[in-house]
Amino acid sequence: WGSCQMLTIKGINTAVGQEQQVGMKEKQVLEDSEMHLARRDTEALFQEQPESGNQYLEDTLLRSYLKTHLPPKVLEEVHQDLEMFGNRLLTKIQPLSWECELNPPVFRQFDAWGRRVDHIHTCSAWRRMKEISAEEGLIAEAYEKRYSNWSRLYQAVKLYLFSSSSGGFSCPLAMTDGAAKVIESLGIPGSLKNAFDRLTSRDPQKFWTSGQWMTERRGGSDVANGTETVARKQPDGTYRLYGFKWFTSAADSDTALTLARIADAEGQCTQGSRGLSLFFLRVRDEEGKLNNIQVQRLKDKLGTRQMATAELWLQGARAELISAEGRGVAAISNMLNITRIHNVIGAVASMRRMISLSRDYACKRVAFGKLLKDHPLHMQTIARMEVQVRGAFLLLMDVVRLLGLAETNLASEQEQLLLRLLIPVAKLYTGKQASAVAVEAMESFGGQGYMEDTGLPVILRDALVLSIWEGTTNILSLDVLRSLAKSQGQVMAVFLSTVQKKLELASGTEELSPAVQRAREAIGSLQQFMAATGSERALTMELAARDFSYSLARIYTGRALLMEHAARPGASPTDIGAALRWCHQELCPVAAEAARGSYGDGAALQDSALVLGSS
């Protein structure tokens, strides 16, 4: 080959036969260069991961609320349990949550030999969540009533802490709680005693979960016209159900409550809501075989992928009539109230989780030469989200406080009316808040917020359903109007009276005077709107329903709750600041929109022309 033979290595020429020492040095340089380039090509972005500790201990608003409201002995007991639960969430439950996300349910319709099995396989982490739910008494706590009227609030606190680490298991718990509530409201008849005991059990081996099968092909909210399922009475007094359930969440549950129309001797069914009755059924028999139910498919959802949601054919499913015939809607209303409250719990928990991570990240991430927490605009953005979640949290706590009073027969008539109003108001408002906060908080992480393996996108996806499930914003806004009409004005009188009383307490705190003034102006605007509208203009109120409901939520949350919390002895500057900031927003959007003519004559036609004319 000769001493002048040349080799080209990565653009560097060396002559074979030249001095070995020079060749060895050059070879080392080349190897180092190649190694460095390889690392640069494959090296991942490195940032400090945002983390949270014990959720209970880190949640100062939660702890201050409990200290303010719970009797000392109750507080002492629940504090110990919540601290232990917080540690369990951090060390045991959060890893299970991520496992549920990575291993969604799988549907197997046939076995290897062609037999139809309709098996929904869930991962071991999902099944473990069910056991943990029983062990922690996440349903049982509300029904044991160890702490009288405070038991429901205590249960809600545990569910709030559990929600963002539950891997989606909060949804079956909501329906399980709702089913237990329905059975309890019926007096726990003997035929349902075993079911009630299992739905509220602390024993993982006995604990059952329940589904809520209401949505059919024609839609979910309009059950009066959308329910096609037929119930045929059997000689033994049970019923066989025939129909198609379009959207059944937690399809792996043990039991379900469902609506159906009872067929008479000629096979005819009464239409409308008067024809609907409520039924209880076991999903599987003792051998694990489906109760004459076929699974058509699992839903391919944007979020809550950890949970099996299915389309089901009922082909003679054996069921028990548990309501009076034709009174199914009234009977299941207790379930809807509970599941809507659970929806609020999930919304508030989602917001708290995102803001906690955003706050921690701001203390670790360096950009433009300093930590994010040292950038005023960044902290202003997080502060605005913090105000939203604080208001939502206090609204949630007030709803479950009132529910606890109602369940122990300690609620006055006024408190029961207020609870009836606040449940749809809280659900619709916090559902929208959760989506907005999730989007804003995701942005606070920059590009990392968009990466699946950070676990942040799943929080956003799961939050988006909160304004849809258990009644969309518009449906619930109309429900608010129905509660006003049904009470013939009593609900609004109670609402205004409650707000005024709480405002009087806040007026004694000088720092809150600007917020008190804004709140008084908002109340005046609301009253003027209602007086001007009157009861005869139904279309105006329907057009205003959403803005009206938002106004109730903002006024009650700011005026009655945030200011009340800020006016208590020992309130922190943060409490006062949150109340002041809440009142910076438009507290009565319905009055503002009315002044712009949004609900005036021809407004509905203009809206239709704007939408349909653009197609």
XYZ file of C-alpha atoms in Angstrom:
615
model
C 0.000 0.000 0.000
C 2.983 2.373 0.632
C 3.653 5.165 3.097
C 1.731 7.762 1.092
C -1.625 5.947 1.209
C -4.246 8.401 2.578
C -7.278 7.638 4.797
C -10.075 10.130 5.266
C -11.750 10.031 8.643
C -14.585 12.548 9.331
C -12.896 15.154 7.113
C -9.429 14.839 8.722
C -6.632 13.333 6.560
C -3.798 11.302 8.101
C -0.915 9.634 6.331
C -0.382 5.953 7.106
C 3.166 5.403 8.249
C 3.632 8.871 9.792
C 4.593 9.183 13.429
C 2.466 6.968 15.659
C 2.248 9.559 18.438
C 0.663 12.184 16.192
C -1.742 9.577 14.799
C -2.801 8.468 18.262
C -3.493 12.054 19.364
C -5.524 12.771 16.282
C -7.479 9.559 16.768
C -8.315 10.574 20.326
C -9.480 14.005 19.154
C -11.684 12.365 16.564
C -13.218 9.953 19.071
C -13.866 12.765 21.549
C -15.457 14.845 18.824
C -17.662 11.961 17.694
C -18.733 11.249 21.271
C -19.605 14.907 21.841
C -21.625 15.073 18.630
C -23.446 11.870 19.535
C -24.382 13.271 22.942
C -25.565 16.517 21.397
C -27.708 14.604 18.902
C -29.479 12.512 21.537
C -29.321 14.581 24.698
C -32.770 15.406 26.110
C -33.876 18.782 27.406
C -33.101 18.960 31.114
C -35.235 20.973 33.492
C -36.192 20.599 37.102
C -39.400 18.605 37.349
C -42.269 20.327 39.191
C -43.328 18.327 42.210
C -45.802 18.481 45.036
C -45.557 17.085 48.524
C -48.305 16.107 50.940
C -51.343 17.706 49.276
C -53.170 18.210 52.556
C -50.280 19.838 54.396
C -49.455 22.100 51.448
C -53.030 23.319 50.960
C -53.148 26.291 53.327
C -56.631 27.361 52.211
C -58.067 23.916 52.939
C -56.457 23.785 56.351
C -57.551 27.294 57.298
C -61.113 26.514 56.205
C -61.254 23.363 58.320
C -59.773 25.169 61.314
C -62.379 27.919 60.987
C -65.454 25.747 60.551
C -64.970 22.296 62.108
C -65.611 21.686 65.804
C -62.213 21.284 67.596
C -62.668 17.584 68.382
C -63.704 16.777 64.827
C -60.792 18.809 63.468
C -58.313 16.936 65.650
C -59.487 13.553 64.387
C -59.765 14.409 60.710
C -56.431 16.264 60.687
C -54.594 13.077 61.613
C -56.419 11.037 58.989
C -55.946 13.655 56.259
C -52.227 13.950 56.955
C -51.841 10.173 56.641
C -53.991 10.182 53.519
C -51.813 12.917 52.028
C -48.738 10.762 52.559
C -50.459 7.764 51.000
C -51.427 9.828 47.987
C -47.852 10.968 47.500
C -46.109 7.636 47.952
C -48.622 5.001 46.824
C -51.588 6.410 44.937
C -49.997 8.878 42.492
C -47.839 6.147 40.883
C -50.990 4.046 40.427
C -52.680 7.005 38.772
C -50.009 7.221 36.073
C -50.210 3.466 35.552
C -53.955 3.815 34.912
C -53.232 6.460 32.278
C -50.628 4.288 30.548
C -52.826 1.169 30.606
C -56.367 2.100 29.560
C -59.108 -0.544 29.471
C -59.169 -3.015 26.597
C -62.295 -4.638 25.187
C -62.165 -8.285 24.062
C -65.380 -9.330 22.354
C -64.514 -12.970 21.574
C -62.249 -15.552 23.102
C -59.736 -17.618 21.124
C -62.429 -20.176 20.206
C -64.943 -17.728 18.839
C -67.221 -17.553 21.868
C -68.559 -14.111 22.678
C -67.256 -12.990 26.062
C -67.512 -9.155 25.978
C -64.722 -8.833 28.499
C -63.503 -5.381 29.534
C -59.985 -5.747 30.876
C -58.785 -3.093 33.313
C -55.263 -2.801 34.652
C -54.212 -3.876 38.148
C -53.721 -0.233 39.189
C -57.376 0.546 38.358
C -58.523 -2.416 40.425
C -56.264 -1.304 43.255
C -57.888 2.147 43.163
C -61.196 0.454 43.933
C -59.693 -1.245 46.964
C -58.111 1.978 48.203
C -61.434 3.801 47.810
C -63.039 1.294 50.155
C -60.148 1.320 52.638
C -60.217 5.112 52.854
C -64.003 5.205 53.201
C -64.380 7.575 50.267
C -68.064 6.653 50.004
C -68.647 5.210 53.465
C -67.697 8.392 55.299
C -70.770 10.268 54.109
C -73.194 7.520 55.177
C -71.703 6.477 58.511
C -72.232 10.045 59.725
C -69.564 9.719 62.419
C -69.318 13.501 62.513
C -73.015 14.266 62.045
C -73.523 17.128 59.551
C -69.754 17.471 59.034
C -69.414 13.954 57.629
C -70.392 14.987 54.113
C -67.898 17.859 54.117
C -65.157 15.564 55.407
C -65.899 13.057 52.651
C -65.724 15.865 50.078
C -62.319 16.936 51.391
C -60.944 13.424 50.998
C -62.392 13.162 47.491
C -60.889 16.564 46.659
C -57.452 15.355 47.717
C -57.930 12.024 45.933
C -59.340 13.319 42.667
C -56.218 14.477 40.821
C -54.374 11.292 41.838
C -57.250 8.861 41.270
C -56.396 7.837 37.721
C -59.985 8.582 36.719
C -61.515 6.483 39.486
C -63.291 9.561 40.839
C -65.956 9.049 38.161
C -67.218 5.625 39.310
C -67.063 6.926 42.883
C -69.373 9.804 41.916
C -71.972 7.422 40.520
C -71.541 5.022 43.444
C -72.181 7.860 45.876
C -75.199 8.899 43.834
C -76.625 5.372 43.788
C -76.185 5.043 47.547
C -77.931 8.382 48.002
C -80.909 7.260 45.907
C -81.260 4.010 47.854
C -80.979 5.895 51.147
C -83.644 8.377 50.013
C -85.962 5.425 49.313
C -85.579 4.265 52.903
C -83.165 1.411 52.051
C -85.831 -1.187 51.177
C -85.016 -4.756 52.159
C -84.317 -5.862 48.605
C -81.626 -3.167 48.315
C -80.079 -3.517 51.777
C -77.238 -5.719 50.547
C -76.529 -3.367 47.652
C -76.496 -0.311 49.927
C -74.157 -2.026 52.387
C -71.747 -2.923 49.591
C -71.869 0.496 47.931
C -70.946 2.087 51.258
C -68.547 -0.596 52.509
C -64.993 -0.102 53.779
C -64.145 -3.722 52.994
C -62.363 -3.967 49.608
C -63.693 -7.492 49.155
C -67.308 -6.367 49.570
C -67.222 -2.888 48.031
C -69.309 -2.344 44.905
C -69.301 0.515 42.444
C -72.300 1.677 40.424
C -72.947 3.057 36.974
C -75.567 5.575 35.876
C -77.094 4.568 32.544
C -79.188 7.453 31.294
C -77.786 8.507 27.918
C -79.356 6.851 24.895
C -79.096 7.436 21.156
C -81.159 10.620 21.155
C -78.933 12.304 23.731
C -78.259 12.663 27.425
C -79.965 15.656 29.024
C -83.363 15.267 27.338
C -84.198 11.983 29.047
C -87.951 12.604 28.782
C -87.845 12.350 25.006
C -84.615 10.427 24.542
C -85.225 7.285 26.609
C -86.306 4.331 24.461
C -85.444 1.427 26.810
C -88.471 -0.736 27.609
C -89.100 -2.700 30.811
C -91.270 -5.825 30.701
C -92.619 -7.182 33.961
C -91.991 -10.856 34.781
C -94.196 -13.273 36.756
C -91.809 -13.085 39.738
C -92.190 -9.297 39.973
C -88.815 -8.456 38.447
C -88.391 -6.756 35.081
C -86.491 -7.430 31.884
C -84.938 -4.419 30.185
C -84.580 -4.047 26.416
C -82.778 -1.126 24.851
C -79.523 0.526 23.836
C -77.446 2.625 26.210
C -75.259 4.942 24.151
C -72.856 6.193 26.820
C -72.265 4.214 30.012
C -69.350 5.417 32.107
C -67.463 2.956 34.313
C -68.881 0.026 32.375
C -66.890 -2.326 34.618
C -69.015 -1.361 37.637
C -70.852 -3.975 39.675
C -74.300 -2.372 39.532
C -76.201 0.379 37.739
C -79.236 2.605 38.032
C -81.094 3.204 34.793
C -84.322 4.662 33.455
C -86.798 2.726 31.326
C -90.431 2.790 30.204
C -92.687 0.062 31.560
C -94.699 -1.662 28.831
C -98.337 -2.464 29.575
C -100.130 -5.715 28.675
C -100.480 -4.533 25.072
C -96.812 -3.591 24.893
C -97.498 0.159 24.914
C -95.383 2.674 26.868
C -96.230 6.093 28.240
C -94.108 8.750 26.582
C -92.504 11.805 28.183
C -91.083 12.027 31.682
C -94.287 10.551 33.170
C -93.455 7.259 31.496
C -89.994 6.896 33.056
C -89.290 4.622 36.005
C -86.039 3.915 37.826
C -84.457 0.448 37.948
C -81.580 -1.172 39.799
C -79.609 -3.998 38.229
C -76.545 -6.115 38.733
C -74.221 -5.916 35.740
C -72.971 -9.487 36.197
C -74.186 -12.556 38.016
C -72.338 -14.412 40.754
C -70.288 -16.281 38.147
C -69.192 -13.054 36.476
C -71.396 -13.469 33.394
C -73.071 -10.387 31.982
C -76.729 -9.941 32.881
C -78.107 -10.355 29.347
C -76.025 -7.374 28.304
C -73.865 -7.084 25.217
C -70.997 -4.620 24.941
C -70.968 -3.081 21.474
C -67.738 -1.120 21.862
C -65.720 1.134 24.167
C -65.903 4.857 23.516
C -62.811 6.520 22.044
C -62.774 9.643 24.241
C -60.617 12.747 24.284
C -59.954 12.333 27.993
C -60.812 10.120 30.978
C -59.257 7.324 28.964
C -58.394 5.457 32.152
C -62.058 4.556 32.581
C -64.105 2.189 30.426
C -67.058 3.956 28.818
C -69.161 1.690 26.620
C -72.166 1.285 24.372
C -74.398 -1.442 25.792
C -77.277 -3.489 24.431
C -79.755 -4.560 27.102
C -81.279 -7.770 25.810
C -83.520 -8.817 28.650
C -81.308 -7.624 31.521
C -82.942 -8.594 34.815
C -83.678 -5.513 36.944
C -85.661 -4.354 39.956
C -88.089 -1.442 39.889
C -87.075 0.858 42.744
C -89.114 4.019 42.132
C -92.847 4.448 41.957
C -93.997 3.742 38.412
C -93.562 6.886 36.338
C -91.518 8.640 39.012
C -88.075 7.712 37.741
C -86.875 11.249 37.038
C -87.818 12.434 40.522
C -86.163 9.389 42.109
C -82.896 9.760 40.231
C -82.636 13.503 40.953
C -80.800 12.700 44.180
C -78.170 10.892 42.151
C -77.798 13.839 39.779
C -77.277 16.267 42.644
C -74.528 14.084 44.109
C -72.760 13.499 40.788
C -72.870 17.223 40.032
C -71.226 17.945 43.363
C -68.568 15.359 42.520
C -68.080 17.210 39.244
C -67.369 20.365 41.250
C -64.914 18.425 43.416
C -63.076 17.230 40.320
C -62.976 20.745 38.851
C -61.552 22.341 41.989
C -59.047 19.517 42.492
C -57.871 19.804 38.889
C -57.303 23.535 39.240
C -55.472 23.134 42.537
C -53.207 20.474 41.073
C -52.207 22.540 38.056
C -51.558 25.680 40.087
C -49.509 23.781 42.671
C -47.283 22.414 39.927
C -47.068 25.826 38.231
C -46.008 27.423 41.496
C -43.320 24.829 42.156
C -42.026 25.108 38.594
C -41.790 28.880 38.954
C -39.416 28.350 41.874
C -37.124 26.073 39.830
C -37.146 27.145 36.211
C -34.643 29.804 35.106
C -35.455 31.954 32.069
C -33.775 35.173 30.919
C -31.292 35.002 33.755
C -33.665 34.577 36.696
C -36.254 32.246 38.163
C -39.783 32.447 36.802
C -40.982 33.514 40.243
C -38.894 36.678 39.857
C -40.721 37.685 36.667
C -43.671 39.872 37.777
C -45.864 39.115 34.761
C -45.483 35.361 35.238
C -46.471 35.600 38.900
C -49.403 37.870 38.082
C -50.730 35.190 35.742
C -50.495 32.475 38.394
C -52.003 34.812 40.999
C -55.058 35.341 38.838
C -55.522 31.582 38.566
C -55.042 31.233 42.317
C -57.908 33.644 42.938
C -60.161 31.519 40.724
C -59.366 28.284 42.498
C -59.755 29.853 45.946
C -63.217 31.079 45.033
C -64.170 27.721 43.536
C -62.912 25.881 46.622
C -64.969 28.000 49.014
C -68.045 27.565 46.815
C -67.557 23.790 46.918
C -67.160 23.788 50.686
C -70.326 25.829 51.153
C -72.334 23.460 48.960
C -71.212 20.343 50.845
C -71.695 22.136 54.174
C -75.321 22.779 53.223
C -75.704 19.201 51.963
C -74.436 17.888 55.298
C -77.046 19.961 57.125
C -79.798 18.717 54.816
C -78.796 15.070 55.221
C -78.941 15.291 59.021
C -82.232 17.207 59.071
C -80.488 20.301 60.427
C -80.991 22.541 57.397
C -83.591 25.276 57.544
C -86.040 25.719 54.688
C -83.953 28.662 53.488
C -80.775 26.580 53.496
C -82.467 23.830 51.506
C -83.617 26.354 48.901
C -80.118 27.821 48.703
C -78.616 24.346 48.225
C -81.058 23.633 45.387
C -79.858 26.787 43.630
C -76.136 26.482 44.329
C -75.644 22.916 43.033
C -76.253 23.753 39.341
C -74.592 27.159 39.737
C -71.440 25.628 41.227
C -71.314 22.814 38.695
C -71.663 25.000 35.614
C -69.278 27.709 36.810
C -66.455 25.537 38.125
C -66.620 23.332 35.035
C -65.816 26.340 32.865
C -63.201 27.583 35.340
C -61.381 24.249 35.297
C -60.937 24.265 31.523
C -59.702 27.865 31.485
C -57.268 27.349 34.350
C -55.918 24.117 32.843
C -55.128 25.858 29.551
C -53.529 28.853 31.258
C -51.535 26.719 33.663
C -50.267 24.474 30.867
C -48.873 27.591 29.185
C -46.905 28.427 32.324
C -44.676 25.402 31.638
C -43.844 26.535 28.116
C -43.301 23.712 25.631
C -43.015 21.148 28.424
C -46.673 21.675 29.204
C -47.478 20.165 25.813
C -45.437 16.998 26.326
C -47.442 13.859 27.102
C -44.837 12.273 29.364
C -44.926 15.220 31.780
C -48.439 14.174 32.806
C -49.749 17.701 32.216
C -51.797 17.160 29.027
C -53.878 14.461 30.703
C -54.988 16.985 33.337
C -56.203 19.289 30.578
C -57.967 16.513 28.653
C -59.737 15.233 31.727
C -60.757 18.764 32.769
C -62.485 19.482 29.458
C -65.270 17.008 30.190
C -66.279 18.797 33.388
C -68.436 21.328 31.552
C -70.180 18.534 29.616
C -70.856 15.647 31.999
C -73.845 15.876 34.333
C -75.380 18.694 32.290
C -73.764 21.212 29.963
C -73.471 24.874 30.901
C -76.619 25.843 29.006
C -78.671 22.939 30.361
C -77.726 23.804 33.931
C -78.356 27.501 33.350
C -81.919 26.625 32.395
C -82.097 24.412 35.490
C -81.226 27.489 37.554
C -84.161 29.327 36.000
C -86.461 26.391 36.779
C -85.424 26.471 40.436
C -86.339 30.170 40.555
C -89.715 29.618 38.929
C -90.579 26.578 41.013
C -89.932 28.436 44.267
C -91.937 31.483 43.085
C -89.141 33.861 43.955
C -88.235 32.360 47.324
C -84.857 31.094 46.096
C -83.713 34.540 44.986
C -84.945 36.089 48.219
C -82.870 33.581 50.194
C -79.869 34.113 47.922
C -79.940 37.893 48.347
C -80.551 37.675 52.088
C -77.633 35.273 52.586
C -75.288 37.447 50.585
C -76.333 40.579 52.480
C -75.733 38.929 55.866
C -72.273 37.757 54.910
C -71.486 41.146 53.433
C -72.329 42.867 56.716
C -69.619 40.799 58.402
C -67.065 41.816 55.777
C -67.979 45.507 55.948
C -66.284 45.721 59.336
C -62.883 44.963 57.762
C -61.439 48.211 56.426
C -59.119 46.540 53.911
C -62.137 44.948 52.216
C -64.061 48.178 51.684
C -63.325 48.394 47.902
C -64.568 44.808 47.424
C -67.630 45.479 49.573
C -68.490 48.492 47.438
C -68.087 46.546 44.171
C -70.232 43.742 45.533
C -73.009 46.115 46.574
C -73.029 47.627 43.113
C -73.257 44.136 41.579
C -76.212 43.200 43.792
C -77.970 46.399 42.821
C -77.402 45.687 39.136
C -78.744 42.153 39.510
C -81.884 43.360 41.256
C -82.452 46.019 38.601
C -82.123 43.426 35.848
C -84.648 41.113 37.481
C -87.088 43.932 38.099
C -86.831 45.122 34.505
C -87.172 41.627 33.044
C -90.132 40.395 35.036
C -91.676 36.953 34.781
C -93.604 37.569 31.571
C -90.575 37.660 29.241
C -89.512 34.020 29.146
C -87.375 34.424 26.022
C -85.376 37.212 27.610
C -84.605 35.078 30.642
C -83.660 32.112 28.471
C -81.213 34.235 26.490
C -79.832 35.620 29.749
C -79.706 32.246 31.545
C -75.978 31.635 31.196
C -74.919 35.185 32.105
C -77.456 35.202 34.934
C -75.989 31.994 36.377
C -72.464 33.375 36.055
C -73.598 36.465 37.943
C -74.979 34.365 40.785
C -71.727 32.395 40.958
C -69.470 35.454 40.962
C -71.531 37.461 43.438
C -71.985 34.586 45.873
C -68.388 33.428 45.644
C -66.889 36.881 45.996
C -69.310 38.595 48.267
C -70.484 35.747 50.452
C -67.490 33.442 50.610
C -64.142 35.038 49.782
C -64.982 38.168 51.768
C -66.396 36.123 54.640
C -63.183 34.095 54.733
C -61.071 37.253 54.572
C -63.063 38.925 57.371
C -62.621 36.116 59.880
C -60.218 36.551 62.844
C -56.696 35.552 61.870
C -57.234 36.019 58.133
C -54.016 36.359 56.176
C -53.075 39.109 53.693
C -53.480 36.434 51.015
C -57.117 35.920 52.027
C -57.794 39.653 51.814
C -55.933 39.971 48.521
C -57.942 37.136 46.971
C -61.252 38.774 47.932
C -60.146 42.119 46.490
C -58.903 40.568 43.244
C -62.083 38.524 42.765
C -64.096 41.718 42.770
C -61.912 43.219 40.041
C -63.798 41.136 37.471
C -67.303 41.848 36.189
C -69.445 40.492 39.024
C -72.770 40.897 37.251
C -72.263 40.093 33.554
C -76.016 39.688 33.004
C -76.603 43.378 33.746
C -73.703 44.414 31.533
C -74.981 42.317 28.629
C -78.535 43.581 29.121
C -77.250 47.154 28.862
C -75.676 46.207 25.520
C -78.999 44.888 24.236
C -77.932 41.232 24.163
C -81.382 40.018 25.260
C -83.566 42.661 23.636
C -86.258 42.354 20.994
C -84.925 40.529 17.972
C -81.764 39.351 19.754
C -82.568 35.666 19.214
C -83.229 36.247 15.499
C -80.001 38.198 15.175
C -78.069 35.366 16.850
C -79.580 32.803 14.483
C -78.883 34.963 11.445
C -75.282 35.465 12.541
C -74.694 31.744 12.994
C -76.740 30.255 10.182
C -76.060 33.041 7.736
C -72.324 32.305 7.887
C -72.752 28.698 6.718
